[in-house]
Amino acid sequence: MLKIRKLLLLTVMLFLTAITFAQVTTGSITGVVKDKKGTLLTGATIIAKHEPTGTIYTVVSRAGGRFDIVSVIPGGPYSISASYVGYQSFNLTDVNVPLGDKYDVTIEIGEQEVSLSEVVVTGRSGSQKTGASSNFSRRQVTNLPNISRSLTAVTRATPQSNGNSFAGMNNRYNNLTIDGSLFNNNFGRSGDGFVPGGATSAVSIDAIDQIQVNIAPYDVRQAGFIGGGVNAVTRRGTNNWYGTAYSFYRDQSFNGTKVLKQTVANQPRKTQIYGGSIGGPIIKDKLFFFVNAEYEQRTSPGQIWLAKRPGVNDGNPQLTPVLATDLDNLSTFLKSEYGINTGGYEGYNFETQ
């Protein structure tokens, strides 16, 4: 019986470990506290405040002056302060914590009896990566050119990327998560946009806050992929009210028709998007909300090939060897014998809402 219980416990632990892979939705702040002489201070109080929401994280430096503030809201800005008995206080502002990575800061403080005008307060800071990765902040997600309004249009700025391929690996080996949930469906609604077949992104790019692309992370929390791990988190409400309203339009006139001095087909197509979002506080410093809604209408060619009509469309680059007369005869036969109306076999469009 004891062996069975141990086996069940081990199975549950392995299952919980598996489902937490590649679901990092936070960041962390780490560092060390020391005085001007380089003495490491144990017992210093470090406070990190997320200014948009008023969320406060407090820790005390342990032996060796080290401290770790884990599972903090990614982004910022943060303000970091440190205090220690007999020493001046330390303050650092405009800190942004990258998604899935560490923001490292060295806090150096002077003794209390030194005149304030002569105190030198310095801080060395920066993010620490756990492997080859790229981070994209809300500002970058908003400002990067994004004709397709997709995550791929942002992640292609990763040095190791080639479209949806990372480090030369097939895109089927990627792992895409949004707020810790898997969005790897390549045949329907996925986390990316403009999926072949008419499906759109499950989450609007307007609702994305930060994106992280991992190639080979030295991090046991992130696994389940060989190519790239695309990890995104959505926006959240803050103490300030904010909102957006937007529209997006694109048709065939936005596409070129010349490739290497040759004219290519440019079938009629159209995409029209209307959307908006709003976020704000429900209870200041405690409870917030964020809502995004988007409506899209899309028209795309059903297929671009043409049936052969000798002497009429000879030389057309979309021409097939199938005769239009054969297709017409087949359509007539199906309608007369079985009552099936096949409809048109060329020049039709897909309408998606």
mmCIF file with all atom_site columns, C-alpha atoms in Angstrom, residues 47-57 73-81 91-96 237-240 284-285 288:
data_model
loop_
_atom_site.group_PDB
_atom_site.id
_atom_site.type_symbol
_atom_site.label_atom_id
_atom_site.label_alt_id
_atom_site.label_comp_id
_atom_site.label_asym_id
_atom_site.label_entity_id
_atom_site.label_seq_id
_atom_site.pdbx_PDB_ins_code
_atom_site.Cartn_x
_atom_site.Cartn_y
_atom_site.Cartn_z
_atom_site.occupancy
_atom_site.B_iso_or_equiv
_atom_site.pdbx_formal_charge
_atom_site.auth_seq_id
_atom_site.auth_comp_id
_atom_site.auth_asym_id
_atom_site.auth_atom_id
_atom_site.pdbx_PDB_model_num
ATOM 1  C CA . ILE A 1 47  ? 10.580 47.334 -1.544  1.00 0.00 ? 47  ILE A CA 1
ATOM 2  C CA . ALA A 1 48  ? 9.519  47.164 -5.202  1.00 0.00 ? 48  ALA A CA 1
ATOM 3  C CA . LYS A 1 49  ? 6.350  49.002 -6.227  1.00 0.00 ? 49  LYS A CA 1
ATOM 4  C CA . HIS A 1 50  ? 4.539  48.452 -9.529  1.00 0.00 ? 50  HIS A CA 1
ATOM 5  C CA . GLU A 1 51  ? 3.506  52.038 -10.198 1.00 0.00 ? 51  GLU A CA 1
ATOM 6  C CA . PRO A 1 52  ? 0.546  51.405 -12.579 1.00 0.00 ? 52  PRO A CA 1
ATOM 7  C CA . THR A 1 53  ? -1.296 49.141 -10.113 1.00 0.00 ? 53  THR A CA 1
ATOM 8  C CA . GLY A 1 54  ? 0.249  50.120 -6.780  1.00 0.00 ? 54  GLY A CA 1
ATOM 9  C CA . THR A 1 55  ? 1.255  46.492 -6.115  1.00 0.00 ? 55  THR A CA 1
ATOM 10 C CA . ILE A 1 56  ? 4.052  46.334 -3.517  1.00 0.00 ? 56  ILE A CA 1
ATOM 11 C CA . TYR A 1 57  ? 6.595  43.531 -3.038  1.00 0.00 ? 57  TYR A CA 1
ATOM 12 C CA . ILE A 1 73  ? 4.069  41.618 -12.787 1.00 0.00 ? 73  ILE A CA 1
ATOM 13 C CA . PRO A 1 74  ? 6.132  41.949 -15.992 1.00 0.00 ? 74  PRO A CA 1
ATOM 14 C CA . GLY A 1 75  ? 6.735  45.396 -17.397 1.00 0.00 ? 75  GLY A CA 1
ATOM 15 C CA . GLY A 1 76  ? 6.514  48.477 -15.253 1.00 0.00 ? 76  GLY A CA 1
ATOM 16 C CA . PRO A 1 77  ? 7.568  51.019 -14.442 1.00 0.00 ? 77  PRO A CA 1
ATOM 17 C CA . TYR A 1 78  ? 8.698  49.932 -10.984 1.00 0.00 ? 78  TYR A CA 1
ATOM 18 C CA . SER A 1 79  ? 10.249 51.976 -8.210  1.00 0.00 ? 79  SER A CA 1
ATOM 19 C CA . ILE A 1 80  ? 12.756 50.162 -5.994  1.00 0.00 ? 80  ILE A CA 1
ATOM 20 C CA . SER A 1 81  ? 13.788 51.396 -2.549  1.00 0.00 ? 81  SER A CA 1
ATOM 21 C CA . ASN A 1 91  ? 15.739 54.803 -4.532  1.00 0.00 ? 91  ASN A CA 1
ATOM 22 C CA . LEU A 1 92  ? 15.592 53.702 -8.153  1.00 0.00 ? 92  LEU A CA 1
ATOM 23 C CA . THR A 1 93  ? 12.782 54.570 -10.576 1.00 0.00 ? 93  THR A CA 1
ATOM 24 C CA . ASP A 1 94  ? 11.661 53.743 -14.130 1.00 0.00 ? 94  ASP A CA 1
ATOM 25 C CA . VAL A 1 95  ? 12.545 50.068 -13.800 1.00 0.00 ? 95  VAL A CA 1
ATOM 26 C CA . ASN A 1 96  ? 11.012 47.694 -16.341 1.00 0.00 ? 96  ASN A CA 1
ATOM 27 C CA . GLY A 1 237 ? -5.955 47.201 -15.852 1.00 0.00 ? 237 GLY A CA 1
ATOM 28 C CA . THR A 1 238 ? -4.158 49.845 -13.789 1.00 0.00 ? 238 THR A CA 1
ATOM 29 C CA . ASN A 1 239 ? -5.052 52.655 -11.401 1.00 0.00 ? 239 ASN A CA 1
ATOM 30 C CA . ASN A 1 240 ? -5.461 54.922 -14.432 1.00 0.00 ? 240 ASN A CA 1
ATOM 31 C CA . LYS A 1 284 ? -7.713 51.153 -6.489  1.00 0.00 ? 284 LYS A CA 1
ATOM 32 C CA . ASP A 1 285 ? -4.447 49.289 -5.793  1.00 0.00 ? 285 ASP A CA 1
ATOM 33 C CA . PHE A 1 288 ? -8.571 45.958 -11.988 1.00 0.00 ? 288 PHE A CA 1
#
